[in-house]
Amino acid sequence: MRISVDPEQCYGSGDCVHRAPSVFTQVDGLGAVIPGRERALDVPRVREAVEGCPAAAITVVRED
Ligand code: SF4
């Protein structure tokens, strides 16, 4: 499982960075996962960031 931000949906509100700054950052104004933190699913606030993204741009992608 891997955390991903869809740059086509994100509009740069910054909510994810405020909720889980150890996992999310902003690049060129858009939300992004900090390199190396894509599998930080155990961080409690990641779920909050996923559910709280106003653009529904954050997904947890299954890697089969
Ligand atoms: S909370 Fe959603 S819309 Fe806001 S910066 Fe993060 S990914 Fe983008």
Short mmCIF file of N, CA and C and ligand atoms in Angstrom, two decimals:
data_model
loop_
_atom_site.label_atom_id
_atom_site.label_comp_id
_atom_site.label_asym_id
_atom_site.label_seq_id
_atom_site.Cartn_x
_atom_site.Cartn_y
_atom_site.Cartn_z
N MET A 1 0.85 -1.19 0.00
CA MET A 1 0.00 0.00 0.00
C MET A 1 0.89 1.24 0.00
N ARG A 2 0.47 2.23 -0.76
CA ARG A 2 1.31 3.40 -0.94
C ARG A 2 0.43 4.65 -1.00
N ILE A 3 0.86 5.70 -0.31
CA ILE A 3 0.11 6.96 -0.30
C ILE A 3 0.47 7.75 -1.55
N SER A 4 -0.56 8.32 -2.17
CA SER A 4 -0.33 9.06 -3.40
C SER A 4 -1.21 10.31 -3.44
N VAL A 5 -0.68 11.38 -4.01
CA VAL A 5 -1.46 12.60 -4.23
C VAL A 5 -1.63 12.79 -5.73
N ASP A 6 -2.86 12.98 -6.16
CA ASP A 6 -3.13 13.21 -7.58
C ASP A 6 -3.00 14.70 -7.87
N PRO A 7 -1.96 15.11 -8.59
CA PRO A 7 -1.75 16.54 -8.86
C PRO A 7 -2.83 17.15 -9.73
N GLU A 8 -3.58 16.32 -10.41
CA GLU A 8 -4.68 16.84 -11.24
C GLU A 8 -5.86 17.26 -10.38
N GLN A 9 -5.99 16.67 -9.19
CA GLN A 9 -7.11 17.00 -8.31
C GLN A 9 -6.72 17.99 -7.22
N CYS A 10 -5.48 17.93 -6.76
CA CYS A 10 -5.02 18.82 -5.70
C CYS A 10 -5.05 20.26 -6.14
N TYR A 11 -5.50 21.14 -5.26
CA TYR A 11 -5.43 22.57 -5.57
C TYR A 11 -4.60 23.34 -4.55
N GLY A 12 -3.86 22.60 -3.73
CA GLY A 12 -2.86 23.25 -2.89
C GLY A 12 -3.38 23.89 -1.62
N SER A 13 -4.43 23.34 -1.04
CA SER A 13 -4.98 23.93 0.19
C SER A 13 -4.01 23.85 1.36
N GLY A 14 -3.14 22.85 1.34
CA GLY A 14 -2.16 22.67 2.41
C GLY A 14 -2.68 21.92 3.63
N ASP A 15 -3.93 21.49 3.61
CA ASP A 15 -4.50 20.79 4.76
C ASP A 15 -3.69 19.54 5.13
N CYS A 16 -3.25 18.80 4.13
CA CYS A 16 -2.53 17.55 4.41
C CYS A 16 -1.22 17.84 5.14
N VAL A 17 -0.57 18.92 4.78
CA VAL A 17 0.70 19.28 5.43
C VAL A 17 0.45 19.65 6.89
N HIS A 18 -0.63 20.34 7.15
CA HIS A 18 -0.94 20.72 8.52
C HIS A 18 -1.32 19.50 9.35
N ARG A 19 -2.02 18.55 8.74
CA ARG A 19 -2.50 17.38 9.49
C ARG A 19 -1.40 16.36 9.73
N ALA A 20 -0.55 16.15 8.75
CA ALA A 20 0.49 15.11 8.86
C ALA A 20 1.79 15.62 8.25
N PRO A 21 2.44 16.56 8.91
CA PRO A 21 3.65 17.16 8.32
C PRO A 21 4.84 16.21 8.20
N SER A 22 4.78 15.07 8.86
CA SER A 22 5.87 14.11 8.71
C SER A 22 5.74 13.29 7.43
N VAL A 23 4.60 13.42 6.77
CA VAL A 23 4.35 12.62 5.56
C VAL A 23 4.14 13.49 4.32
N PHE A 24 3.48 14.64 4.52
CA PHE A 24 3.14 15.47 3.36
C PHE A 24 3.95 16.76 3.33
N THR A 25 4.17 17.24 2.12
CA THR A 25 4.81 18.53 1.90
C THR A 25 4.11 19.20 0.74
N GLN A 26 4.56 20.37 0.35
CA GLN A 26 4.03 21.00 -0.85
C GLN A 26 5.18 21.27 -1.81
N VAL A 27 4.94 20.96 -3.06
CA VAL A 27 5.92 21.18 -4.12
C VAL A 27 5.24 22.02 -5.20
N ASP A 28 5.83 23.15 -5.49
CA ASP A 28 5.23 24.07 -6.46
C ASP A 28 3.78 24.37 -6.12
N GLY A 29 3.51 24.47 -4.82
CA GLY A 29 2.17 24.84 -4.36
C GLY A 29 1.19 23.70 -4.23
N LEU A 30 1.56 22.52 -4.67
CA LEU A 30 0.65 21.39 -4.60
C LEU A 30 1.10 20.40 -3.53
N GLY A 31 0.14 19.68 -2.97
CA GLY A 31 0.45 18.67 -1.99
C GLY A 31 1.25 17.53 -2.60
N ALA A 32 2.14 16.96 -1.79
CA ALA A 32 2.96 15.85 -2.27
C ALA A 32 3.39 15.02 -1.06
N VAL A 33 3.67 13.78 -1.31
CA VAL A 33 4.19 12.92 -0.25
C VAL A 33 5.70 13.11 -0.18
N ILE A 34 6.22 13.27 1.02
CA ILE A 34 7.66 13.42 1.20
C ILE A 34 8.35 12.13 0.71
N PRO A 35 9.35 12.27 -0.14
CA PRO A 35 10.03 11.07 -0.64
C PRO A 35 10.49 10.16 0.50
N GLY A 36 10.19 8.88 0.36
CA GLY A 36 10.52 7.91 1.39
C GLY A 36 9.43 7.69 2.42
N ARG A 37 8.37 8.51 2.36
CA ARG A 37 7.28 8.39 3.34
C ARG A 37 6.01 7.82 2.70
N GLU A 38 6.12 7.30 1.50
CA GLU A 38 4.95 6.83 0.77
C GLU A 38 4.26 5.66 1.46
N ARG A 39 4.97 4.96 2.33
CA ARG A 39 4.38 3.82 3.00
C ARG A 39 4.21 4.06 4.50
N ALA A 40 4.13 5.32 4.89
CA ALA A 40 4.00 5.69 6.31
C ALA A 40 2.54 5.59 6.76
N LEU A 41 1.93 4.44 6.47
CA LEU A 41 0.51 4.27 6.75
C LEU A 41 0.22 4.15 8.24
N ASP A 42 1.26 3.93 9.03
CA ASP A 42 1.06 3.77 10.46
C ASP A 42 0.99 5.11 11.19
N VAL A 43 1.24 6.19 10.49
CA VAL A 43 1.13 7.50 11.13
C VAL A 43 -0.36 7.81 11.32
N PRO A 44 -0.80 7.97 12.56
CA PRO A 44 -2.24 8.11 12.81
C PRO A 44 -2.89 9.24 12.02
N ARG A 45 -2.18 10.29 11.78
CA ARG A 45 -2.80 11.44 11.14
C ARG A 45 -2.88 11.31 9.62
N VAL A 46 -2.28 10.28 9.07
CA VAL A 46 -2.39 10.07 7.63
C VAL A 46 -3.85 9.82 7.24
N ARG A 47 -4.53 8.99 8.00
CA ARG A 47 -5.94 8.70 7.70
C ARG A 47 -6.76 9.98 7.76
N GLU A 48 -6.47 10.80 8.76
CA GLU A 48 -7.18 12.08 8.89
C GLU A 48 -6.91 12.96 7.67
N ALA A 49 -5.68 12.96 7.20
CA ALA A 49 -5.33 13.77 6.02
C ALA A 49 -6.03 13.25 4.77
N VAL A 50 -6.09 11.94 4.63
CA VAL A 50 -6.77 11.36 3.47
C VAL A 50 -8.24 11.74 3.48
N GLU A 51 -8.87 11.57 4.63
CA GLU A 51 -10.31 11.83 4.72
C GLU A 51 -10.60 13.33 4.69
N GLY A 52 -9.64 14.15 5.12
CA GLY A 52 -9.89 15.58 5.22
C GLY A 52 -9.48 16.39 4.01
N CYS A 53 -8.88 15.75 3.02
CA CYS A 53 -8.47 16.50 1.83
C CYS A 53 -9.70 17.04 1.13
N PRO A 54 -9.83 18.36 0.98
CA PRO A 54 -11.04 18.93 0.39
C PRO A 54 -11.21 18.60 -1.09
N ALA A 55 -10.16 18.14 -1.71
CA ALA A 55 -10.23 17.80 -3.13
C ALA A 55 -10.26 16.29 -3.36
N ALA A 56 -10.25 15.53 -2.26
CA ALA A 56 -10.20 14.06 -2.37
C ALA A 56 -9.05 13.63 -3.28
N ALA A 57 -7.93 14.30 -3.12
CA ALA A 57 -6.79 14.05 -4.02
C ALA A 57 -5.80 13.02 -3.47
N ILE A 58 -5.98 12.63 -2.19
CA ILE A 58 -5.03 11.70 -1.60
C ILE A 58 -5.64 10.31 -1.59
N THR A 59 -4.91 9.36 -2.08
CA THR A 59 -5.39 7.99 -2.10
C THR A 59 -4.33 7.05 -1.52
N VAL A 60 -4.80 5.93 -1.06
CA VAL A 60 -3.91 4.86 -0.63
C VAL A 60 -4.04 3.76 -1.67
N VAL A 61 -2.98 3.57 -2.40
CA VAL A 61 -3.00 2.70 -3.57
C VAL A 61 -2.44 1.33 -3.22
N ARG A 62 -3.17 0.33 -3.61
CA ARG A 62 -2.69 -1.03 -3.41
C ARG A 62 -1.61 -1.34 -4.44
N GLU A 63 -0.55 -1.98 -3.98
CA GLU A 63 0.53 -2.37 -4.90
C GLU A 63 0.57 -3.88 -4.99
N ASP A 64 -0.04 -4.41 -6.03
CA ASP A 64 -0.06 -5.86 -6.20
C ASP A 64 1.06 -6.30 -7.11
S1 SF4 B 1 -5.12 18.52 1.43
FE1 SF4 B 1 -5.56 17.78 -0.65
S2 SF4 B 1 -5.94 19.63 -1.89
FE2 SF4 B 1 -4.90 20.27 0.00
S3 SF4 B 1 -2.68 20.29 -0.52
FE3 SF4 B 1 -3.15 18.29 0.37
S4 SF4 B 1 -3.59 16.97 -1.39
FE4 SF4 B 1 -3.79 19.08 -2.10
#
